[in-house]
C-alpha cells in the first residue's frame, strides 16, 4: 500500500472501484443472469450506419486523424440537428466532436475548473460525473434531488450550496440513474443562478430523445443569454445504439472551444474517424430507428413499473419520465446496504442490478434498474425476484 501511495497520485487513489463494473465482473461468474445493470442499448447499431462506416474504410477515408474538432461535414450536420431538435442556434466553430459524451464531459470539466474548485452535482447522479470532478482535482458537492417529488431538482438547496469556490453545476437530463426529465422551469432557475454567480453549467444530454408521456427535454443552450455559461454534451451512443463507436460532441461558445480543446487533444487528438463517418450517416439517414427505440423503452418502462407494482412491500419507485433507467428505493431492512443487497440478489436470484450507493450517498437504499432490454429479460428478472422474496 505504501509503495502504491508513492507511485500514484492522490487524484486517482481517492477514486473508488466502479460498482457497475464490479457487478458486471461478478455477473460473469454466474450462469444465465437476468441483466438489468448496464445502461447500454441492447439493440444493434442500425444497418445503414454500419454500411456507411464500411464504405468509408473501403474508400480509404479512415486511416488518418481528422481535424481535432471533428470532420467539417459532421459538424455541419450537428449544427442542423441542434437547431432542429434542441433549438440551439450554433455555428460549426461552437462544436467539438468527442470520444463519446464522456470525453466531452471530462474535457469540459478540465477546462472549467481549477484544483479545489467546487462543482455542484444534483444527486443521486451518474457516478462518472463525480469521478470526472475528482480527476480534475475539484470538489464534488452533492445536493440531493427531491425524491418524493419524482427526483426533481431542489433549486433552493442548490442556491444554498453555492460558495465563493463554486465554479460549475453539472447534471444529466434525462437523468441517469433516476430517469427524471428536469422541468424547463427548474432549468431556467439554474440558468438564473449561473448568471447571478458567474457559474458554468455542464449538461449531459445523452438520453435527450428518450422522453415519455408529456415530459419535454429542454436544452439550456437554447437560451441566447446563456451562451457563455453552458457547455452541452451529447452522444450517438444512446440515440443510435452506437455504444462501442465512442462518438459524441459538445456545444459551447466559440471562445470556449479552443480552451476545451486544450484538454481534448492530450486525451484524444480527435474522435475515431471511422466513427465520425458512421455518425454522419446516422444524422443524414432515416430517423425511424430513434422512434422505434423510444417506443420500445416506453413499453419496457411500463412493464417494469407494472412488475414493481406487484411488490409494494419491497420497492417504492418514482416513475421515470425519460432515459431507460429507474431507481427504486429498497424498503426491506437489508436494502439499507445496497451493495450487499444487490450482490445477494445476483448470487441467490441470478438478477444483476446496480447498487444505489454507486450514484452518491443519497443513492444508498436504492438500486438502479435498466429497461433497455427485451421484455423477456424484465419478466425473467422479476419472476426470479418474486420467487426470491
Ligand atoms: C448520463 C450518461 N452520460 C454519458 C454516458 C456515456 O456516454 P458515451 O458513450 O457517449 O460516452 C452514459 C452511459 O451510460 C450516461 O448514462
XYZ file of N, CA and C in Angstrom, residues 135-362:
684
model
N -11.028 13.761 -10.743
C -9.804 13.644 -11.554
C -9.262 15.031 -11.922
N -10.160 15.993 -11.999
C -9.716 17.374 -12.270
C -9.309 18.074 -10.960
N -9.203 17.297 -9.870
C -8.856 17.832 -8.541
C -9.864 18.850 -8.038
N -11.099 18.713 -8.512
C -12.178 19.556 -7.998
C -12.872 18.860 -6.837
N -13.819 19.561 -6.250
C -14.546 19.024 -5.095
C -16.013 18.842 -5.478
N -16.482 17.579 -5.575
C -17.904 17.380 -5.886
C -18.758 17.770 -4.686
N -19.780 18.566 -4.909
C -20.719 18.948 -3.847
C -22.075 18.363 -4.242
N -22.482 17.320 -3.514
C -23.685 16.580 -3.902
C -24.907 17.186 -3.224
N -25.841 17.664 -4.015
C -27.060 18.260 -3.461
C -28.220 17.317 -3.791
N -28.900 16.809 -2.738
C -29.933 15.797 -3.007
C -31.066 16.296 -3.896
N -31.530 15.404 -4.764
C -32.770 15.648 -5.513
C -33.951 15.416 -4.584
N -35.121 15.899 -4.978
C -36.322 15.716 -4.148
C -36.997 14.411 -4.571
N -36.670 13.335 -3.848
C -37.156 12.010 -4.259
C -38.684 11.940 -4.270
N -39.309 12.448 -3.217
C -40.769 12.293 -3.130
C -41.503 13.088 -4.191
N -40.782 14.022 -4.803
C -41.379 14.826 -5.862
C -40.957 14.277 -7.241
N -40.482 13.021 -7.255
C -40.067 12.403 -8.525
C -38.610 12.679 -8.850
N -37.759 12.830 -7.816
C -36.326 13.118 -8.018
C -36.142 14.402 -8.833
N -36.873 15.434 -8.459
C -36.752 16.719 -9.175
C -35.634 17.563 -8.561
N -35.270 18.618 -9.279
C -34.187 19.495 -8.823
C -34.646 20.326 -7.630
N -33.796 20.418 -6.605
C -34.085 21.273 -5.458
C -33.269 22.557 -5.666
N -33.844 23.496 -6.404
C -33.051 24.676 -6.786
C -32.733 25.552 -5.570
N -33.587 25.485 -4.553
C -33.277 26.285 -3.341
C -32.057 25.706 -2.634
N -32.011 24.380 -2.539
C -30.841 23.752 -1.892
C -29.584 23.996 -2.739
N -29.741 24.007 -4.046
C -28.580 24.275 -4.916
C -28.083 25.703 -4.656
N -29.024 26.624 -4.567
C -28.638 28.020 -4.294
C -27.880 28.108 -2.962
N -28.381 27.391 -1.942
C -27.729 27.437 -0.624
C -26.325 26.814 -0.669
N -26.119 25.884 -1.616
C -24.822 25.186 -1.686
C -23.744 26.020 -2.405
N -24.145 27.108 -3.036
C -23.166 27.912 -3.791
C -22.270 28.687 -2.813
N -20.956 28.549 -3.025
C -19.975 29.287 -2.195
C -19.055 30.071 -3.132
N -18.089 30.755 -2.553
C -17.146 31.506 -3.397
C -16.275 30.554 -4.227
N -16.248 29.282 -3.831
C -15.418 28.290 -4.552
C -16.198 27.618 -5.692
N -17.509 27.807 -5.744
C -18.308 27.087 -6.752
C -17.993 27.634 -8.144
N -17.713 26.699 -9.062
C -17.425 27.137 -10.438
C -18.424 26.590 -11.440
N -19.071 25.486 -11.083
C -19.936 24.869 -12.099
C -21.036 24.042 -11.438
N -22.089 23.821 -12.212
C -23.138 22.859 -11.846
C -23.186 21.856 -13.003
N -23.186 20.578 -12.656
C -23.101 19.539 -13.700
C -24.223 18.539 -13.479
N -24.924 18.190 -14.514
C -26.060 17.267 -14.330
C -26.423 16.602 -15.655
N -27.186 15.507 -15.560
C -27.726 14.902 -16.774
C -29.248 14.963 -16.743
N -29.829 15.336 -17.833
C -31.277 15.274 -18.012
C -31.545 14.772 -19.428
N -32.423 13.767 -19.594
C -32.965 12.877 -18.585
C -31.841 12.250 -17.747
N -32.196 11.961 -16.491
C -31.162 11.588 -15.531
C -30.808 10.101 -15.534
N -29.529 9.853 -15.423
C -29.010 8.563 -15.004
C -28.592 8.791 -13.550
N -29.149 8.173 -12.539
C -29.878 6.905 -12.578
C -31.400 7.024 -12.425
N -31.961 8.213 -12.220
C -33.365 8.258 -11.776
C -34.377 8.295 -12.913
N -33.929 8.667 -14.126
C -34.859 8.777 -15.250
C -35.675 10.066 -15.237
N -35.336 10.993 -14.339
C -36.099 12.257 -14.286
C -35.754 13.137 -15.488
N -36.788 13.731 -16.072
C -36.563 14.767 -17.094
C -36.725 16.086 -16.342
N -35.649 16.821 -16.146
C -35.762 18.055 -15.356
C -36.647 19.052 -16.097
N -37.549 19.673 -15.340
C -38.526 20.573 -15.948
C -37.856 21.862 -16.425
N -38.403 22.405 -17.499
C -37.835 23.638 -18.068
C -37.763 24.749 -17.006
N -38.814 24.875 -16.182
C -38.830 25.963 -15.194
C -37.662 25.825 -14.220
N -37.388 24.592 -13.779
C -36.279 24.386 -12.830
C -34.935 24.658 -13.513
N -34.828 24.270 -14.782
C -33.574 24.511 -15.509
C -33.371 26.009 -15.723
N -34.458 26.720 -15.974
C -34.349 28.193 -16.118
C -33.898 28.828 -14.796
N -34.311 28.223 -13.700
C -33.873 28.728 -12.391
C -32.355 28.478 -12.229
N -31.877 27.309 -12.688
C -30.420 27.065 -12.653
C -29.691 28.091 -13.510
N -30.296 28.430 -14.647
C -29.686 29.430 -15.541
C -29.574 30.768 -14.809
N -30.631 31.123 -14.076
C -30.615 32.393 -13.337
C -29.471 32.368 -12.300
N -29.334 31.241 -11.603
C -28.263 31.127 -10.602
C -26.883 31.223 -11.260
N -26.748 30.578 -12.423
C -25.450 30.581 -13.118
C -25.073 32.006 -13.527
N -26.047 32.767 -14.000
C -25.756 34.149 -14.391
C -25.439 34.992 -13.158
N -26.228 34.796 -12.097
C -26.045 35.626 -10.900
C -24.697 35.356 -10.226
N -24.222 34.091 -10.295
C -22.993 33.731 -9.559
C -21.830 33.446 -10.493
N -22.004 33.728 -11.767
C -20.965 33.513 -12.769
C -20.456 32.061 -12.772
N -21.375 31.138 -12.963
C -21.042 29.710 -12.957
C -21.193 29.127 -14.358
N -20.504 28.016 -14.589
C -20.683 27.262 -15.831
C -21.685 26.142 -15.572
N -22.580 25.924 -16.511
C -23.487 24.776 -16.433
C -22.971 23.738 -17.424
N -22.676 22.552 -16.923
C -22.179 21.480 -17.810
C -23.299 20.451 -17.906
N -23.877 20.313 -19.081
C -25.041 19.440 -19.220
C -24.666 18.159 -19.962
N -25.274 17.085 -19.527
C -25.104 15.784 -20.181
C -26.489 15.393 -20.694
N -26.649 15.430 -22.011
C -27.972 15.225 -22.593
C -28.027 13.897 -23.367
N -27.304 12.914 -22.822
C -27.157 11.622 -23.510
C -28.505 10.988 -23.867
N -29.511 11.173 -23.003
C -30.806 10.492 -23.228
C -31.858 11.436 -23.808
N -31.406 12.489 -24.494
C -32.326 13.558 -24.925
C -33.545 13.053 -25.701
N -33.407 11.975 -26.461
C -34.523 11.517 -27.304
C -35.465 10.541 -26.596
N -35.078 10.098 -25.400
C -35.905 9.084 -24.728
C -36.678 9.738 -23.604
N -37.801 10.314 -23.986
C -38.631 11.111 -23.100
C -40.067 10.656 -23.299
N -40.798 10.407 -22.193
C -42.118 9.776 -22.300
C -43.228 10.691 -21.763
N -44.455 10.253 -22.028
C -45.658 10.928 -21.522
C -45.624 12.394 -21.993
N -45.931 13.316 -21.076
C -45.921 14.713 -21.547
C -44.653 15.461 -21.128
N -43.599 14.721 -20.812
C -42.333 15.390 -20.479
C -41.667 15.920 -21.753
N -40.889 16.982 -21.592
C -40.164 17.584 -22.725
C -38.711 17.760 -22.312
N -37.808 17.416 -23.245
C -36.392 17.684 -22.961
C -36.089 19.154 -23.274
N -35.409 19.837 -22.362
C -35.082 21.250 -22.575
C -33.564 21.437 -22.516
N -33.012 22.057 -23.552
C -31.565 22.315 -23.598
C -31.298 23.749 -23.177
N -30.503 23.911 -22.125
C -30.240 25.274 -21.616
C -29.536 26.157 -22.645
N -28.784 25.537 -23.546
C -28.069 26.341 -24.544
C -29.025 26.976 -25.555
N -30.303 26.622 -25.488
C -31.269 27.282 -26.377
C -31.577 28.694 -25.872
N -31.123 29.035 -24.660
C -31.348 30.391 -24.128
C -30.169 31.272 -24.559
N -30.395 32.238 -25.472
C -29.259 33.013 -26.008
C -28.430 33.678 -24.910
N -29.073 34.106 -23.824
C -28.323 34.794 -22.760
C -27.366 33.857 -22.014
N -27.504 32.526 -22.250
C -26.643 31.570 -21.556
C -25.396 31.204 -22.374
N -25.218 31.852 -23.524
C -24.166 31.429 -24.464
C -22.802 31.214 -23.800
N -22.431 32.061 -22.862
C -21.096 31.950 -22.247
C -21.109 31.080 -20.989
N -22.264 30.514 -20.662
C -22.385 29.810 -19.375
C -22.795 28.345 -19.497
N -22.866 27.818 -20.708
C -23.288 26.418 -20.842
C -22.317 25.662 -21.744
N -21.914 24.487 -21.299
C -21.246 23.523 -22.184
C -22.184 22.320 -22.232
N -22.702 22.002 -23.409
C -23.718 20.947 -23.540
C -23.094 19.739 -24.223
N -23.236 18.568 -23.593
C -22.609 17.356 -24.138
C -23.673 16.384 -24.634
N -23.427 15.829 -25.804
C -24.389 14.947 -26.478
C -23.647 13.687 -26.944
N -24.423 12.694 -27.360
C -23.778 11.459 -27.811
C -24.609 10.727 -28.866
N -23.922 9.894 -29.627
C -24.604 8.981 -30.555
C -24.880 7.632 -29.889
N -24.218 7.415 -28.732
C -24.277 6.119 -28.046
C -25.697 5.629 -27.820
N -26.534 6.504 -27.250
C -27.880 6.078 -26.857
C -28.840 6.229 -28.030
N -28.777 7.380 -28.698
C -29.748 7.704 -29.738
C -29.745 6.656 -30.844
N -28.541 6.238 -31.266
C -28.443 5.324 -32.412
C -27.825 3.975 -32.005
N -27.878 3.643 -30.720
C -27.298 2.382 -30.242
C -25.868 2.195 -30.773
N -25.028 3.189 -30.516
C -23.652 3.180 -31.039
C -22.620 3.181 -29.898
N -22.912 2.426 -28.838
C -22.063 2.438 -27.637
C -20.567 2.269 -27.955
N -20.257 1.249 -28.729
C -18.844 0.901 -28.944
C -18.127 1.801 -29.931
N -18.850 2.663 -30.611
C -18.203 3.516 -31.614
C -17.460 4.677 -30.969
N -17.807 4.988 -29.742
C -17.199 6.058 -28.955
C -17.225 7.385 -29.707
N -18.428 7.891 -29.880
C -18.563 9.140 -30.629
C -19.682 10.001 -30.037
N -19.332 11.252 -29.792
C -20.280 12.222 -29.252
C -19.808 13.614 -29.650
N -20.365 14.640 -29.041
C -19.942 16.011 -29.364
C -20.396 16.945 -28.265
N -19.771 18.106 -28.246
C -20.246 19.131 -27.321
C -20.448 20.435 -28.060
N -21.291 21.266 -27.453
C -21.535 22.609 -27.962
C -21.169 23.596 -26.864
N -20.413 24.642 -27.246
C -20.063 25.695 -26.286
C -19.780 26.969 -27.080
N -19.695 28.090 -26.380
C -19.360 29.358 -27.027
C -18.061 29.200 -27.831
N -17.966 29.874 -28.985
C -16.763 29.660 -29.828
C -15.469 30.081 -29.114
N -15.564 30.985 -28.146
C -14.347 31.362 -27.401
C -13.917 30.254 -26.439
N -14.844 29.385 -26.069
C -14.503 28.313 -25.123
C -13.909 27.100 -25.840
N -14.274 26.909 -27.116
C -13.838 25.674 -27.808
C -12.295 25.546 -27.806
N -11.543 26.617 -28.125
C -10.069 26.444 -28.082
C -9.560 26.071 -26.693
N -10.236 26.549 -25.648
C -9.815 26.194 -24.277
C -10.138 24.723 -23.998
N -11.334 24.306 -24.401
C -11.732 22.906 -24.137
C -10.841 21.960 -24.963
N -10.460 22.414 -26.148
C -9.580 21.567 -26.991
C -8.226 21.310 -26.329
N -7.802 22.231 -25.469
C -6.517 22.010 -24.774
C -6.608 20.785 -23.862
N -7.816 20.450 -23.417
C -7.996 19.215 -22.629
C -8.314 18.041 -23.560
N -9.041 18.307 -24.647
C -9.462 17.230 -25.568
C -8.247 16.607 -26.283
N -7.334 17.445 -26.784
C -6.255 16.926 -27.630
C -5.313 15.978 -26.861
N -4.844 16.329 -25.656
C -3.933 15.381 -24.983
C -4.566 14.032 -24.646
N -5.902 13.987 -24.533
C -6.551 12.704 -24.221
C -7.014 11.959 -25.462
N -7.261 12.681 -26.565
C -7.940 12.008 -27.679
C -7.332 12.319 -29.056
N -6.682 13.432 -29.238
C -6.268 14.005 -30.542
C -7.514 14.340 -31.353
N -8.285 13.286 -31.697
C -9.577 13.515 -32.355
C -10.435 12.289 -32.059
N -11.716 12.405 -32.289
C -12.601 11.234 -32.123
C -12.283 10.231 -33.235
N -12.552 8.928 -33.022
C -12.252 7.918 -34.047
C -12.877 8.313 -35.398
N -12.048 8.311 -36.439
C -12.518 8.855 -37.723
C -13.584 7.948 -38.347
N -13.417 6.641 -38.224
C -14.435 5.750 -38.797
C -15.783 6.016 -38.115
N -15.735 6.298 -36.838
C -16.981 6.563 -36.103
C -17.573 7.909 -36.507
N -16.729 8.835 -36.899
C -17.259 10.128 -37.367
C -18.048 9.924 -38.662
N -17.548 9.032 -39.556
C -18.321 8.757 -40.780
C -19.622 8.020 -40.446
N -19.563 7.142 -39.469
C -20.789 6.450 -39.054
C -21.787 7.463 -38.477
N -21.287 8.400 -37.689
C -22.165 9.421 -37.082
C -22.794 10.308 -38.154
N -22.003 10.595 -39.180
C -22.520 11.402 -40.295
C -23.706 10.684 -40.942
N -23.547 9.374 -41.143
C -24.649 8.592 -41.739
C -25.842 8.549 -40.795
N -25.571 8.508 -39.496
C -26.679 8.477 -38.518
C -27.502 9.754 -38.642
N -26.829 10.884 -38.743
C -27.558 12.158 -38.794
C -28.239 12.372 -40.148
N -27.585 11.906 -41.223
C -28.156 12.132 -42.565
C -29.230 11.109 -42.925
N -29.182 9.955 -42.282
C -30.052 8.841 -42.680
C -31.431 8.920 -42.063
N -32.243 7.868 -42.295
C -33.591 7.846 -41.719
C -33.547 7.837 -40.189
N -34.517 8.503 -39.587
C -34.522 8.642 -38.123
C -35.522 7.689 -37.447
N -36.130 6.810 -38.255
C -37.166 5.936 -37.695
C -36.640 5.089 -36.539
N -35.358 4.729 -36.593
C -34.793 3.871 -35.538
C -34.900 4.554 -34.177
N -34.753 5.865 -34.148
C -34.787 6.582 -32.864
C -36.190 6.459 -32.250
N -37.208 6.634 -33.102
C -38.595 6.485 -32.620
C -38.856 5.058 -32.154
N -38.306 4.109 -32.908
C -38.520 2.696 -32.514
C -37.895 2.410 -31.154
N -36.663 2.892 -30.954
C -36.017 2.670 -29.647
C -36.883 3.288 -28.550
N -37.353 4.514 -28.809
C -38.111 5.226 -27.772
C -39.404 4.466 -27.440
N -40.080 3.985 -28.490
C -41.330 3.221 -28.252
C -41.043 1.960 -27.444
N -39.938 1.308 -27.781
C -39.572 0.091 -27.048
C -39.316 0.422 -25.575
N -38.580 1.507 -25.306
C -38.265 1.847 -23.912
C -39.525 2.248 -23.147
N -40.461 2.872 -23.835
C -41.717 3.225 -23.161
C -42.452 1.937 -22.740
N -42.476 0.963 -23.659
C -43.159 -0.306 -23.338
C -42.443 -1.033 -22.198
N -41.105 -1.031 -22.235
C -40.376 -1.760 -21.179
C -40.438 -0.997 -19.848
N -40.509 0.353 -19.925
C -40.704 1.111 -18.673
C -42.032 0.714 -18.033
N -43.085 0.672 -18.868
C -44.408 0.365 -18.311
C -44.434 -1.043 -17.725
N -43.768 -1.972 -18.434
C -43.735 -3.339 -17.920
C -42.995 -3.394 -16.574
N -41.860 -2.691 -16.509
C -41.078 -2.728 -15.264
C -41.880 -2.109 -14.112
N -42.590 -1.012 -14.391
C -43.406 -0.374 -13.332
C -44.500 -1.343 -12.889
N -45.111 -2.009 -13.852
C -46.177 -2.976 -13.535
C -45.647 -4.104 -12.644
N -44.451 -4.577 -12.969
C -43.883 -5.665 -12.166
C -43.499 -5.156 -10.768
N -43.040 -3.913 -10.678
C -42.718 -3.349 -9.358
C -43.982 -3.113 -8.539
N -45.087 -2.760 -9.228
C -46.365 -2.533 -8.524
C -46.800 -3.778 -7.757
N -46.382 -4.947 -8.256
C -46.772 -6.197 -7.592
C -45.906 -6.484 -6.362
N -44.922 -5.623 -6.089
C -44.026 -5.854 -4.938
C -43.999 -4.619 -4.033
N -45.175 -4.138 -3.600
C -45.219 -2.837 -2.896
C -44.557 -2.838 -1.526
N -44.343 -4.036 -0.940
C -43.676 -4.060 0.370
C -42.158 -4.110 0.228
N -41.696 -4.291 -0.980
C -40.253 -4.467 -1.168
C -39.612 -3.239 -1.831
N -40.329 -2.663 -2.810
C -39.768 -1.497 -3.510
C -40.797 -0.368 -3.578
N -40.292 0.878 -3.519
C -41.137 2.049 -3.812
C -40.421 2.807 -4.923
N -41.123 3.186 -5.956
C -40.403 3.818 -7.067
C -41.082 5.096 -7.541
N -40.289 5.941 -8.182
C -40.786 7.123 -8.886
C -40.768 6.761 -10.366
N -41.871 6.977 -11.040
C -41.946 6.577 -12.451
C -41.015 7.463 -13.292
N -40.083 6.860 -14.021
C -39.164 7.698 -14.797
C -39.856 8.342 -16.006
N -39.597 9.615 -16.228
C -40.173 10.315 -17.383
C -39.302 10.191 -18.617
N -38.088 9.653 -18.433
C -37.183 9.547 -19.582
C -36.042 8.592 -19.300
N -35.096 8.555 -20.223
C -33.938 7.642 -20.219
C -34.439 6.198 -20.358
N -33.643 5.229 -19.926
C -34.151 3.854 -19.836
C -33.713 3.244 -18.507
N -33.800 4.122 -17.477
C -33.312 3.734 -16.159
C -34.315 4.118 -15.098
N -34.358 3.358 -14.032
C -35.157 3.789 -12.898
C -34.453 3.404 -11.599
N -34.932 3.997 -10.494
C -34.132 3.961 -9.268
C -35.022 3.699 -8.068
N -35.580 2.459 -7.970
C -36.470 2.176 -6.856
C -35.748 2.177 -5.507
N -36.486 2.610 -4.490
C -35.999 2.515 -3.110
C -36.275 1.089 -2.620
N -35.310 0.512 -1.895
C -35.491 -0.838 -1.364
C -36.056 -0.683 0.044
N -37.246 -1.215 0.262
C -37.925 -0.970 1.531
C -37.534 -1.976 2.615
N -37.109 -3.166 2.192
C -36.792 -4.182 3.209
C -35.485 -3.834 3.923
N -35.387 -4.290 5.163
C -34.286 -3.941 6.065
C -32.905 -4.109 5.392
N -32.693 -5.240 4.722
C -31.349 -5.498 4.192
C -30.994 -4.587 3.011
N -31.988 -3.839 2.517
C -31.709 -2.883 1.441
C -30.960 -1.656 1.911
N -30.821 -1.497 3.241
C -30.064 -0.347 3.755
C -28.629 -0.353 3.248
N -28.112 -1.554 2.988
C -26.778 -1.661 2.385
C -27.006 -2.166 0.953
N -27.069 -1.229 0.022
C -27.488 -1.607 -1.337
C -26.472 -2.539 -1.996
N -25.199 -2.419 -1.608
C -24.189 -3.276 -2.243
C -24.421 -4.737 -1.866
N -24.609 -5.013 -0.568
C -24.789 -6.424 -0.212
C -26.148 -6.919 -0.705
N -27.151 -6.038 -0.729
C -28.460 -6.445 -1.248
C -28.344 -6.867 -2.718
N -27.682 -6.037 -3.519
C -27.582 -6.340 -4.958
C -26.716 -7.578 -5.207
N -25.676 -7.749 -4.375
C -24.826 -8.948 -4.535
C -25.625 -10.203 -4.204
N -26.460 -10.108 -3.174
C -27.269 -11.268 -2.788
C -28.286 -11.590 -3.883
N -28.889 -10.527 -4.418
C -29.867 -10.727 -5.498
C -29.189 -11.415 -6.696
N -27.948 -11.052 -6.931
C -27.213 -11.660 -8.040
C -26.912 -13.136 -7.741
N -26.358 -13.393 -6.564
C -25.941 -14.766 -6.235
C -27.136 -15.694 -6.071
N -28.177 -15.204 -5.391
C -29.263 -16.112 -4.999
C -30.446 -16.074 -5.950
N -30.654 -14.960 -6.639
C -31.797 -14.901 -7.561
C -31.339 -14.812 -9.028
N -30.046 -14.665 -9.246
C -29.471 -14.529 -10.596
C -30.064 -13.330 -11.357
N -30.168 -12.208 -10.634
C -30.609 -10.956 -11.255
C -29.524 -9.910 -10.982
N -29.026 -9.290 -12.057
C -27.951 -8.317 -11.904
C -28.529 -6.898 -11.921
N -28.280 -6.154 -10.836
C -28.758 -4.774 -10.710
C -27.563 -3.929 -10.243
N -27.724 -2.630 -10.142
C -26.598 -1.802 -9.693
C -26.937 -1.179 -8.341
N -26.055 -1.331 -7.345
C -26.336 -0.752 -6.029
C -26.425 0.773 -6.102
N -27.438 1.322 -5.428
C -27.660 2.766 -5.485
C -26.516 3.601 -4.950
N -25.718 3.038 -4.052
C -24.617 3.797 -3.453
C -23.614 4.237 -4.525
N -23.607 3.529 -5.661
C -22.690 3.902 -6.744
C -22.983 5.305 -7.282
N -24.149 5.854 -6.950
C -24.546 7.145 -7.525
C -24.509 8.255 -6.470
N -23.681 8.053 -5.445
C -23.554 9.048 -4.380
C -24.303 8.586 -3.144
N -23.962 9.187 -1.984
C -24.542 8.728 -0.711
C -26.069 8.779 -0.701
N -26.672 9.723 -1.433
C -28.142 9.786 -1.429
C -28.738 8.622 -2.230
